[in-house]
PDB file of C-alpha atoms in Angstrom:
ATOM      1  CA  MET A   1      51.643   1.884 -59.118  1.00 46.00           C
ATOM      2  CA  HIS A   2      48.131   3.151 -60.312  1.00 51.00           C
ATOM      3  CA  ARG A   3      47.229  -0.355 -61.113  1.00 51.00           C
ATOM      4  CA  SER A   4      48.202  -1.324 -57.087  1.00 51.00           C
ATOM      5  CA  ALA A   5      45.612   1.084 -55.837  1.00 53.00           C
ATOM      6  CA  PRO A   6      42.491  -0.118 -56.985  1.00 54.00           C
ATOM      7  CA  ARG A   7      43.666  -3.725 -55.977  1.00 54.00           C
ATOM      8  CA  LEU A   8      44.565  -2.198 -52.414  1.00 46.00           C
ATOM      9  CA  SER A   9      41.030  -1.176 -51.947  1.00 54.00           C
ATOM     10  CA  ARG A  10      39.424  -4.578 -52.967  1.00 55.00           C
ATOM     11  CA  ILE A  11      41.465  -6.034 -50.546  1.00 47.00           C
ATOM     12  CA  LEU A  12      40.412  -3.569 -47.802  1.00 47.00           C
ATOM     13  CA  ALA A  13      36.825  -4.027 -48.554  1.00 51.00           C
ATOM     14  CA  CYS A  14      36.709  -7.300 -48.422  1.00 49.00           C
ATOM     15  CA  ALA A  15      38.907  -7.718 -44.974  1.00 48.00           C
ATOM     16  CA  ALA A  16      36.299  -5.620 -43.811  1.00 50.00           C
ATOM     17  CA  VAL A  17      33.437  -7.774 -44.641  1.00 49.00           C
ATOM     18  CA  PRO A  18      33.709 -10.338 -42.089  1.00 47.00           C
ATOM     19  CA  VAL A  19      34.253  -7.952 -39.407  1.00 43.00           C
ATOM     20  CA  MET A  20      31.249  -6.010 -39.876  1.00 43.00           C
ATOM     21  CA  LEU A  21      29.331  -9.691 -39.857  1.00 41.00           C
ATOM     22  CA  VAL A  22      30.794 -10.404 -36.712  1.00 41.00           C
ATOM     23  CA  VAL A  23      29.966  -6.865 -35.325  1.00 43.00           C
ATOM     24  CA  ALA A  24      26.230  -7.192 -36.320  1.00 43.00           C
ATOM     25  CA  GLY A  25      26.157 -11.169 -35.264  1.00 45.00           C
ATOM     26  CA  CYS A  26      26.765  -9.702 -31.538  1.00 42.00           C
ATOM     27  CA  SER A  27      24.436  -6.545 -32.082  1.00 46.00           C
ATOM     28  CA  SER A  28      21.881  -9.155 -33.559  1.00 46.00           C
ATOM     29  CA  ASP A  29      22.102 -11.680 -30.054  1.00 50.00           C
ATOM     30  CA  SER A  30      22.183  -8.692 -27.914  1.00 47.00           C
ATOM     31  CA  ASP A  31      18.936  -7.335 -28.967  1.00 50.00           C
ATOM     32  CA  GLU A  32      17.445 -10.913 -28.440  1.00 49.00           C
ATOM     33  CA  ALA A  33      18.798 -11.101 -25.086  1.00 46.00           C
ATOM     34  CA  LYS A  34      17.064  -7.613 -23.932  1.00 48.00           C
ATOM     35  CA  GLY A  35      14.151  -8.904 -25.887  1.00 48.00           C
ATOM     36  CA  SER A  36      13.701 -12.030 -24.034  1.00 49.00           C
ATOM     37  CA  GLY A  37      14.224 -10.209 -20.885  1.00 50.00           C
ATOM     38  CA  SER A  38      11.783  -7.500 -21.559  1.00 49.00           C
ATOM     39  CA  SER A  39       8.854  -9.931 -22.292  1.00 49.00           C
ATOM     40  CA  THR A  40       9.261 -12.516 -19.485  1.00 51.00           C
ATOM     41  CA  SER A  41       9.044  -9.799 -16.700  1.00 54.00           C
ATOM     42  CA  PRO A  42       5.432  -8.979 -17.427  1.00 56.00           C
ATOM     43  CA  SER A  43       4.334 -12.494 -17.132  1.00 58.00           C
ATOM     44  CA  VAL A  44       5.376 -12.234 -13.479  1.00 60.00           C
ATOM     45  CA  LYS A  45       2.699 -11.868 -10.972  1.00 61.00           C
ATOM     46  CA  LYS A  46       2.320 -11.619  -7.560  1.00 65.00           C
ATOM     47  CA  THR A  47       0.210 -14.190  -5.494  1.00 68.00           C
ATOM     48  CA  GLU A  48      -1.948 -13.378  -2.507  1.00 69.00           C
ATOM     49  CA  PRO A  49      -1.596 -15.684  -0.055  1.00 77.00           C
ATOM     50  CA  THR A  50      -4.771 -17.851   0.289  1.00 89.00           C
ATOM     51  CA  VAL A  51      -6.632 -17.108   3.979  1.00 89.00           C
ATOM     52  CA  GLU A  52      -7.068 -20.148   6.422  1.00 93.00           C
ATOM     53  CA  PRO A  53     -10.730 -21.918   5.854  1.00 95.00           C
ATOM     54  CA  ALA A  54     -13.221 -20.956   8.561  1.00 95.00           C
ATOM     55  CA  LYS A  55     -13.484 -23.808  11.340  1.00 96.00           C
ATOM     56  CA  PHE A  56     -17.140 -23.782  11.927  1.00 97.00           C
ATOM     57  CA  ALA A  57     -19.889 -23.337   9.110  1.00 96.00           C
ATOM     58  CA  THR A  58     -23.172 -23.205  11.338  1.00 95.00           C
ATOM     59  CA  LEU A  59     -24.240 -22.264  14.864  1.00 97.00           C
ATOM     60  CA  PRO A  60     -25.748 -24.391  17.528  1.00 96.00           C
ATOM     61  CA  ASP A  61     -29.180 -23.810  18.437  1.00 96.00           C
ATOM     62  CA  ALA A  62     -29.008 -21.448  21.372  1.00 97.00           C
ATOM     63  CA  CYS A  63     -31.543 -22.344  23.176  1.00 97.00           C
ATOM     64  CA  GLY A  64     -30.206 -26.102  23.106  1.00 97.00           C
ATOM     65  CA  SER A  65     -26.557 -24.784  23.916  1.00 98.00           C
ATOM     66  CA  ILE A  66     -26.989 -25.212  27.633  1.00 98.00           C
ATOM     67  CA  GLY A  67     -28.197 -28.249  29.504  1.00 97.00           C
ATOM     68  CA  LYS A  68     -31.945 -28.338  31.064  1.00 96.00           C
ATOM     69  CA  LYS A  69     -29.875 -28.926  34.398  1.00 96.00           C
ATOM     70  CA  THR A  70     -27.534 -25.819  34.387  1.00 97.00           C
ATOM     71  CA  ILE A  71     -30.865 -23.597  33.380  1.00 97.00           C
ATOM     72  CA  GLU A  72     -32.965 -25.108  36.375  1.00 96.00           C
ATOM     73  CA  ASP A  73     -30.017 -24.290  38.998  1.00 96.00           C
ATOM     74  CA  LEU A  74     -29.301 -20.866  37.441  1.00 98.00           C
ATOM     75  CA  VAL A  75     -32.545 -19.419  37.049  1.00 97.00           C
ATOM     76  CA  PRO A  76     -35.209 -21.553  39.414  1.00 92.00           C
ATOM     77  CA  LYS A  77     -38.662 -20.637  38.619  1.00 93.00           C
ATOM     78  CA  THR A  78     -37.811 -20.042  34.644  1.00 93.00           C
ATOM     79  CA  LYS A  79     -40.954 -18.304  32.887  1.00 86.00           C
ATOM     80  CA  THR A  80     -39.845 -20.442  29.769  1.00 92.00           C
ATOM     81  CA  LYS A  81     -37.531 -23.417  30.626  1.00 92.00           C
ATOM     82  CA  SER A  82     -36.995 -23.726  26.321  1.00 95.00           C
ATOM     83  CA  GLY A  83     -35.783 -20.057  26.629  1.00 97.00           C
ATOM     84  CA  THR A  84     -36.807 -17.066  24.234  1.00 97.00           C
ATOM     85  CA  PRO A  85     -34.867 -17.111  21.136  1.00 97.00           C
ATOM     86  CA  GLY A  86     -33.308 -13.793  19.973  1.00 95.00           C
ATOM     87  CA  LYS A  87     -34.369 -12.381  16.485  1.00 92.00           C
ATOM     88  CA  SER A  88     -31.612 -13.140  13.885  1.00 90.00           C
ATOM     89  CA  SER A  89     -31.861 -12.762  10.027  1.00 90.00           C
ATOM     90  CA  ASP A  90     -29.402 -15.108   9.536  1.00 92.00           C
ATOM     91  CA  THR A  91     -29.188 -17.953  12.451  1.00 89.00           C
ATOM     92  CA  ALA A  92     -25.954 -19.473  10.785  1.00 92.00           C
ATOM     93  CA  VAL A  93     -24.383 -16.403  11.293  1.00 96.00           C
ATOM     94  CA  ARG A  94     -25.864 -14.784  14.632  1.00 97.00           C
ATOM     95  CA  GLY A  95     -28.020 -16.375  17.194  1.00 97.00           C
ATOM     96  CA  GLY A  96     -29.205 -15.800  20.731  1.00 98.00           C
ATOM     97  CA  CYS A  97     -31.381 -16.749  24.042  1.00 98.00           C
ATOM     98  CA  SER A  98     -32.719 -15.970  27.301  1.00 98.00           C
ATOM     99  CA  TRP A  99     -33.853 -17.089  30.345  1.00 98.00           C
ATOM    100  CA  ASN A 100     -35.251 -15.373  33.221  1.00 97.00           C
ATOM    101  CA  GLY A 101     -37.114 -16.273  36.579  1.00 96.00           C
ATOM    102  CA  LEU A 102     -38.265 -15.084  40.166  1.00 95.00           C
ATOM    103  CA  ASP A 103     -38.271 -17.214  42.822  1.00 94.00           C
ATOM    104  CA  ASP A 104     -40.941 -16.007  45.110  1.00 92.00           C
ATOM    105  CA  ASN A 105     -40.643 -16.826  48.814  1.00 86.00           C
ATOM    106  CA  GLY A 106     -43.252 -14.597  50.250  1.00 86.00           C
ATOM    107  CA  VAL A 107     -42.171 -12.268  53.515  1.00 82.00           C
ATOM    108  CA  LYS A 108     -38.664 -14.094  53.053  1.00 85.00           C
ATOM    109  CA  GLY A 109     -38.352 -11.992  49.726  1.00 90.00           C
ATOM    110  CA  SER A 110     -37.337 -12.924  46.509  1.00 94.00           C
ATOM    111  CA  GLN A 111     -34.337 -13.992  44.175  1.00 95.00           C
ATOM    112  CA  TYR A 112     -34.417 -12.810  40.468  1.00 96.00           C
ATOM    113  CA  ARG A 113     -32.203 -14.556  37.894  1.00 97.00           C
ATOM    114  CA  TRP A 114     -31.319 -13.490  34.325  1.00 98.00           C
ATOM    115  CA  LEU A 115     -29.079 -15.623  31.785  1.00 98.00           C
ATOM    116  CA  ASP A 116     -28.378 -14.954  28.230  1.00 98.00           C
ATOM    117  CA  VAL A 117     -26.205 -16.388  25.632  1.00 98.00           C
ATOM    118  CA  GLY A 118     -25.290 -15.066  22.650  1.00 98.00           C
ATOM    119  CA  PHE A 119     -23.259 -16.841  19.359  1.00 98.00           C
ATOM    120  CA  THR A 120     -21.116 -14.832  16.433  1.00 98.00           C
ATOM    121  CA  ARG A 121     -19.666 -16.730  13.318  1.00 98.00           C
ATOM    122  CA  PHE A 122     -17.759 -15.163  10.873  1.00 98.00           C
ATOM    123  CA  ASP A 123     -16.632 -16.808   7.557  1.00 97.00           C
ATOM    124  CA  SER A 124     -13.094 -16.249   6.298  1.00 96.00           C
ATOM    125  CA  ASP A 125     -12.885 -13.624   3.321  1.00 95.00           C
ATOM    126  CA  GLN A 126      -9.686 -12.995   1.068  1.00 93.00           C
ATOM    127  CA  SER A 127      -9.810  -9.063   1.451  1.00 93.00           C
ATOM    128  CA  LEU A 128     -10.926  -9.461   5.277  1.00 95.00           C
ATOM    129  CA  GLY A 129      -8.974 -12.101   6.585  1.00 96.00           C
ATOM    130  CA  SER A 130      -9.873 -15.469   8.452  1.00 97.00           C
ATOM    131  CA  GLY A 131     -12.585 -16.085  10.413  1.00 97.00           C
ATOM    132  CA  ALA A 132     -10.757 -16.729  13.390  1.00 97.00           C
ATOM    133  CA  LYS A 133      -9.111 -13.382  12.950  1.00 97.00           C
ATOM    134  CA  ARG A 134     -12.293 -11.255  12.103  1.00 98.00           C
ATOM    135  CA  ALA A 135     -13.799 -13.640  15.490  1.00 98.00           C
ATOM    136  CA  THR A 136     -10.611 -12.105  17.421  1.00 98.00           C
ATOM    137  CA  GLU A 137     -11.360  -8.605  16.878  1.00 98.00           C
ATOM    138  CA  GLU A 138     -15.242  -9.223  17.485  1.00 98.00           C
ATOM    139  CA  TYR A 139     -13.944 -10.788  20.790  1.00 98.00           C
ATOM    140  CA  THR A 140     -11.861  -7.745  21.649  1.00 98.00           C
ATOM    141  CA  LYS A 141     -14.623  -5.597  20.787  1.00 98.00           C
ATOM    142  CA  GLN A 142     -17.171  -7.525  23.050  1.00 98.00           C
ATOM    143  CA  VAL A 143     -14.849  -7.772  25.971  1.00 98.00           C
ATOM    144  CA  SER A 144     -14.651  -3.628  25.749  1.00 97.00           C
ATOM    145  CA  LYS A 145     -18.238  -3.425  25.447  1.00 97.00           C
ATOM    146  CA  ALA A 146     -18.525  -5.288  28.693  1.00 97.00           C
ATOM    147  CA  GLN A 147     -16.442  -3.015  30.969  1.00 96.00           C
ATOM    148  CA  ALA A 148     -17.850   0.049  29.582  1.00 95.00           C
ATOM    149  CA  THR A 149     -21.687  -0.561  30.604  1.00 95.00           C
ATOM    150  CA  GLU A 150     -22.683   2.330  31.844  1.00 94.00           C
ATOM    151  CA  GLY A 151     -23.549   2.632  35.531  1.00 94.00           C
ATOM    152  CA  ALA A 152     -21.407  -0.463  36.236  1.00 95.00           C
ATOM    153  CA  LYS A 153     -19.720  -0.270  40.039  1.00 95.00           C
ATOM    154  CA  LYS A 154     -16.628  -2.358  40.685  1.00 93.00           C
ATOM    155  CA  ALA A 155     -15.873  -3.582  37.123  1.00 94.00           C
ATOM    156  CA  SER A 156     -12.976  -6.168  36.637  1.00 96.00           C
ATOM    157  CA  ALA A 157     -11.860  -8.261  33.707  1.00 97.00           C
ATOM    158  CA  LYS A 158      -9.813 -10.955  34.253  1.00 97.00           C
ATOM    159  CA  PRO A 159      -8.687 -14.203  32.134  1.00 97.00           C
ATOM    160  CA  ALA A 160     -10.925 -17.103  31.773  1.00 97.00           C
ATOM    161  CA  GLU A 161      -9.156 -20.213  31.737  1.00 94.00           C
ATOM    162  CA  ASP A 162     -10.351 -23.248  30.477  1.00 95.00           C
ATOM    163  CA  ILE A 163     -13.272 -21.639  28.224  1.00 97.00           C
ATOM    164  CA  GLY A 164     -12.423 -21.774  24.463  1.00 96.00           C
ATOM    165  CA  GLU A 165      -9.406 -20.810  22.766  1.00 97.00           C
ATOM    166  CA  GLN A 166      -9.371 -17.651  25.007  1.00 97.00           C
ATOM    167  CA  ALA A 167     -11.631 -16.110  27.018  1.00 98.00           C
ATOM    168  CA  THR A 168     -12.619 -13.094  29.361  1.00 98.00           C
ATOM    169  CA  SER A 169     -14.882 -12.645  32.627  1.00 98.00           C
ATOM    170  CA  VAL A 170     -16.069  -9.288  33.323  1.00 98.00           C
ATOM    171  CA  THR A 171     -18.009  -8.798  36.728  1.00 98.00           C
ATOM    172  CA  TYR A 172     -19.760  -5.768  37.903  1.00 98.00           C
ATOM    173  CA  SER A 173     -22.333  -4.268  40.222  1.00 97.00           C
ATOM    174  CA  LEU A 174     -25.312  -2.302  39.098  1.00 95.00           C
ATOM    175  CA  THR A 175     -27.941  -0.543  40.775  1.00 94.00           C
ATOM    176  CA  LYS A 176     -31.172  -0.929  38.513  1.00 91.00           C
ATOM    177  CA  SER A 177     -35.118   0.188  40.138  1.00 86.00           C
ATOM    178  CA  LYS A 178     -33.179   0.660  43.294  1.00 88.00           C
ATOM    179  CA  GLU A 179     -32.185  -3.010  43.964  1.00 91.00           C
ATOM    180  CA  ASP A 180     -28.627  -4.191  43.409  1.00 94.00           C
ATOM    181  CA  PHE A 181     -27.675  -6.579  40.745  1.00 97.00           C
ATOM    182  CA  GLU A 182     -24.676  -8.335  40.288  1.00 98.00           C
ATOM    183  CA  TYR A 183     -23.560  -9.108  36.718  1.00 98.00           C
ATOM    184  CA  ALA A 184     -21.053 -11.350  35.111  1.00 98.00           C
ATOM    185  CA  THR A 185     -20.460 -11.638  31.679  1.00 98.00           C
ATOM    186  CA  ILE A 186     -18.013 -14.212  29.892  1.00 98.00           C
ATOM    187  CA  VAL A 187     -17.224 -13.632  26.154  1.00 98.00           C
ATOM    188  CA  ALA A 188     -15.021 -16.337  24.476  1.00 98.00           C
ATOM    189  CA  ARG A 189     -13.743 -17.461  21.127  1.00 98.00           C
ATOM    190  CA  THR A 190     -13.368 -20.741  19.874  1.00 98.00           C
ATOM    191  CA  GLY A 191     -12.482 -20.710  15.909  1.00 97.00           C
ATOM    192  CA  ASN A 192     -14.267 -18.490  14.167  1.00 98.00           C
ATOM    193  CA  VAL A 193     -17.157 -18.260  16.729  1.00 98.00           C
ATOM    194  CA  VAL A 194     -17.456 -15.881  19.797  1.00 98.00           C
ATOM    195  CA  VAL A 195     -19.772 -16.885  22.307  1.00 98.00           C
ATOM    196  CA  SER A 196     -21.096 -14.371  25.094  1.00 98.00           C
ATOM    197  CA  VAL A 197     -22.937 -15.503  28.151  1.00 98.00           C
ATOM    198  CA  THR A 198     -24.487 -12.892  30.383  1.00 98.00           C
ATOM    199  CA  TYR A 199     -25.814 -13.894  33.994  1.00 98.00           C
ATOM    200  CA  ASN A 200     -26.921 -11.579  36.701  1.00 98.00           C
ATOM    201  CA  GLY A 201     -28.946 -11.886  39.657  1.00 97.00           C
ATOM    202  CA  ALA A 202     -30.763  -9.496  42.557  1.00 97.00           C
ATOM    203  CA  GLY A 203     -32.616 -10.172  45.789  1.00 95.00           C
ATOM    204  CA  PHE A 204     -36.090  -8.439  45.965  1.00 93.00           C
ATOM    205  CA  ALA A 205     -38.542  -7.585  48.948  1.00 88.00           C
ATOM    206  CA  GLY A 206     -35.564  -7.472  51.576  1.00 87.00           C
ATOM    207  CA  ALA A 207     -33.589 -11.074  50.300  1.00 92.00           C
ATOM    208  CA  LYS A 208     -30.135 -10.892  50.158  1.00 93.00           C
ATOM    209  CA  THR A 209     -28.293  -9.497  47.028  1.00 94.00           C
ATOM    210  CA  PRO A 210     -26.374 -12.989  45.228  1.00 96.00           C
ATOM    211  CA  SER A 211     -22.793 -12.966  45.761  1.00 97.00           C
ATOM    212  CA  ALA A 212     -20.068 -12.132  42.875  1.00 97.00           C
ATOM    213  CA  ALA A 213     -18.465 -15.167  42.932  1.00 97.00           C
ATOM    214  CA  ASP A 214     -21.643 -17.180  42.693  1.00 98.00           C
ATOM    215  CA  ILE A 215     -22.800 -14.976  39.859  1.00 98.00           C
ATOM    216  CA  LEU A 216     -19.598 -15.607  38.375  1.00 98.00           C
ATOM    217  CA  LYS A 217     -19.159 -19.250  38.948  1.00 98.00           C
ATOM    218  CA  GLY A 218     -22.716 -19.745  37.126  1.00 98.00           C
ATOM    219  CA  ALA A 219     -21.909 -17.649  34.270  1.00 98.00           C
ATOM    220  CA  ARG A 220     -18.686 -19.694  33.592  1.00 98.00           C
ATOM    221  CA  LYS A 221     -20.418 -23.211  33.594  1.00 98.00           C
ATOM    222  CA  ALA A 222     -23.079 -21.764  31.331  1.00 98.00           C
ATOM    223  CA  ALA A 223     -20.450 -20.488  29.262  1.00 98.00           C
ATOM    224  CA  ALA A 224     -18.265 -23.661  29.193  1.00 98.00           C
ATOM    225  CA  GLU A 225     -21.450 -25.482  27.782  1.00 98.00           C
ATOM    226  CA  ALA A 226     -22.385 -23.124  25.272  1.00 98.00           C
ATOM    227  CA  VAL A 227     -18.591 -22.970  23.851  1.00 98.00           C
ATOM    228  CA  ALA A 228     -18.816 -26.846  23.853  1.00 97.00           C
ATOM    229  CA  ALA A 229     -22.349 -27.021  21.691  1.00 98.00           C
ATOM    230  CA  VAL A 230     -20.473 -25.082  18.954  1.00 97.00           C
ATOM    231  CA  GLY A 231     -19.449 -27.823  16.444  1.00 86.00           C
ATOM    232  CA  ALA A 232     -20.548 -30.565  18.797  1.00 88.00           C
ATOM    233  CA  ASP A 233     -23.132 -31.843  16.234  1.00 67.00           C
ATOM    234  CA  LYS A 234     -20.783 -31.765  13.211  1.00 61.00           C
ATOM    235  CA  PRO A 235     -19.805 -35.187  11.919  1.00 39.00           C
ATOM    236  CA  THR A 236     -15.938 -36.212  12.530  1.00 36.00           C
ATOM    237  CA  ALA A 237     -14.394 -38.109   9.392  1.00 30.00           C
ATOM    238  CA  SER A 238     -12.608 -41.133   9.952  1.00 33.00           C
ATOM    239  CA  PRO A 239      -9.054 -41.968   8.025  1.00 34.00           C
ATOM    240  CA  SER A 240     -11.051 -43.300   4.886  1.00 32.00           C
ATOM    241  CA  GLY A 241     -12.789 -39.961   5.080  1.00 33.00           C
ATOM    242  CA  GLU A 242     -16.284 -41.474   5.880  1.00 37.00           C
ATOM    243  CA  ALA A 243     -18.389 -40.098   9.014  1.00 37.00           C
ATOM    244  CA  SER A 244     -17.500 -41.998  11.947  1.00 38.00           C
ATOM    245  CA  SER A 245     -21.204 -42.638  12.710  1.00 38.00           C
ATOM    246  CA  SER A 246     -21.123 -45.076  10.155  1.00 36.00           C
ATOM    247  CA  ALA A 247     -19.179 -47.400  12.615  1.00 36.00           C
ATOM    248  CA  LYS A 248     -22.365 -48.368  14.104  1.00 38.00           C
ATOM    249  CA  PRO A 249     -24.637 -49.880  10.989  1.00 39.00           C
ATOM    250  CA  SER A 250     -20.980 -52.023  10.532  1.00 39.00           C
ATOM    251  CA  ALA A 251     -21.215 -53.334  13.720  1.00 41.00           C
ATOM    252  CA  LYS A 252     -25.285 -54.234  13.485  1.00 40.00           C
ATOM    253  CA  ALA A 253     -24.095 -55.541  10.025  1.00 40.00           C
ATOM    254  CA  SER A 254     -21.539 -58.040  12.112  1.00 42.00           C
ATOM    255  CA  SER A 255     -23.903 -59.017  14.425  1.00 45.00           C
ATOM    256  CA  SER A 256     -26.332 -60.391  11.874  1.00 42.00           C
ATOM    257  CA  ALA A 257     -23.846 -62.249   9.858  1.00 42.00           C
ATOM    258  CA  LYS A 258     -23.148 -63.919  13.576  1.00 45.00           C
ATOM    259  CA  ALA A 259     -26.667 -64.912  14.160  1.00 47.00           C
ATOM    260  CA  THR A 260     -26.819 -66.231  10.069  1.00 43.00           C
ATOM    261  CA  SER A 261     -23.495 -68.211  10.736  1.00 43.00           C
ATOM    262  CA  LYS A 262     -25.162 -69.515  13.795  1.00 47.00           C
ATOM    263  CA  ALA A 263     -28.375 -70.850  11.866  1.00 46.00           C
ATOM    264  CA  THR A 264     -26.128 -72.189   8.913  1.00 44.00           C
ATOM    265  CA  SER A 265     -24.148 -74.076  11.251  1.00 47.00           C
ATOM    266  CA  LYS A 266     -27.146 -75.829  12.951  1.00 48.00           C
ATOM    267  CA  THR A 267     -29.193 -76.608   9.723  1.00 46.00           C
ATOM    268  CA  THR A 268     -25.729 -78.413   8.660  1.00 43.00           C
ATOM    269  CA  ALA A 269     -25.802 -80.145  12.195  1.00 45.00           C
ATOM    270  CA  LYS A 270     -29.180 -81.411  11.673  1.00 46.00           C
ATOM    271  CA  ALA A 271     -28.544 -82.684   7.755  1.00 43.00           C
ATOM    272  CA  THR A 272     -25.604 -84.215   8.968  1.00 40.00           C
ATOM    273  CA  ALA A 273     -27.347 -86.038  12.300  1.00 43.00           C
ATOM    274  CA  LYS A 274     -30.458 -87.494   9.425  1.00 44.00           C
ATOM    275  CA  SER A 275     -28.074 -88.988   6.821  1.00 38.00           C
TER     276      SER A 275
END
């Protein structure tokens, strides 16, 4: 009996070894799983969505954005037909131009007109938003500013259809130097650019004040031309990626090739006749 006791202890010890190994193996796999899970979580990074690129990179020449014929019609006897450019430290971001004139008809009175156009462009910014979004915010501010003109009477704001991507017309009357003026401001947005056109007029020395409808009509015409001028000089890309203007040289080259072909045919015919 005394001899069997040590033997039994040895058997139990050997039997316990595989169990310990299995437990150790499971514990090791569990630790690795935990380790692999904790190592991957820090590598997951949140990526911010990329803002939409700005549609227009430049602005048109403000004084050339409205046609000469339109200027003659809206501002008779204008002092400077080419317009007076506004001051800007960066013409790629902000620009403006104005015209004014007095059509003096002597005892019949005089008609005064004033026209102003302004452009504001916004770039896309990761922290501030897309150029279009920023331009929309500026558009809203300018409409509100026009509506809040000090001393304005009979102010009215309405959507201006068919001008840019969105536009609003603000009309009102204003008395200055004892004269009654009619005003119309068109604020429009196209892409990342805000266009603002203000047109006003008054009758002096007994002349009749222009109608609000005529002033609004003139403002709409000028605004439509100013909006169309945005990006008008931007070259359009063909499917091959080349500027569409490259089609003209190819046409000339084709004409040249035809002329060369005709000359070659005539030379060949003469040589054949001689032989």
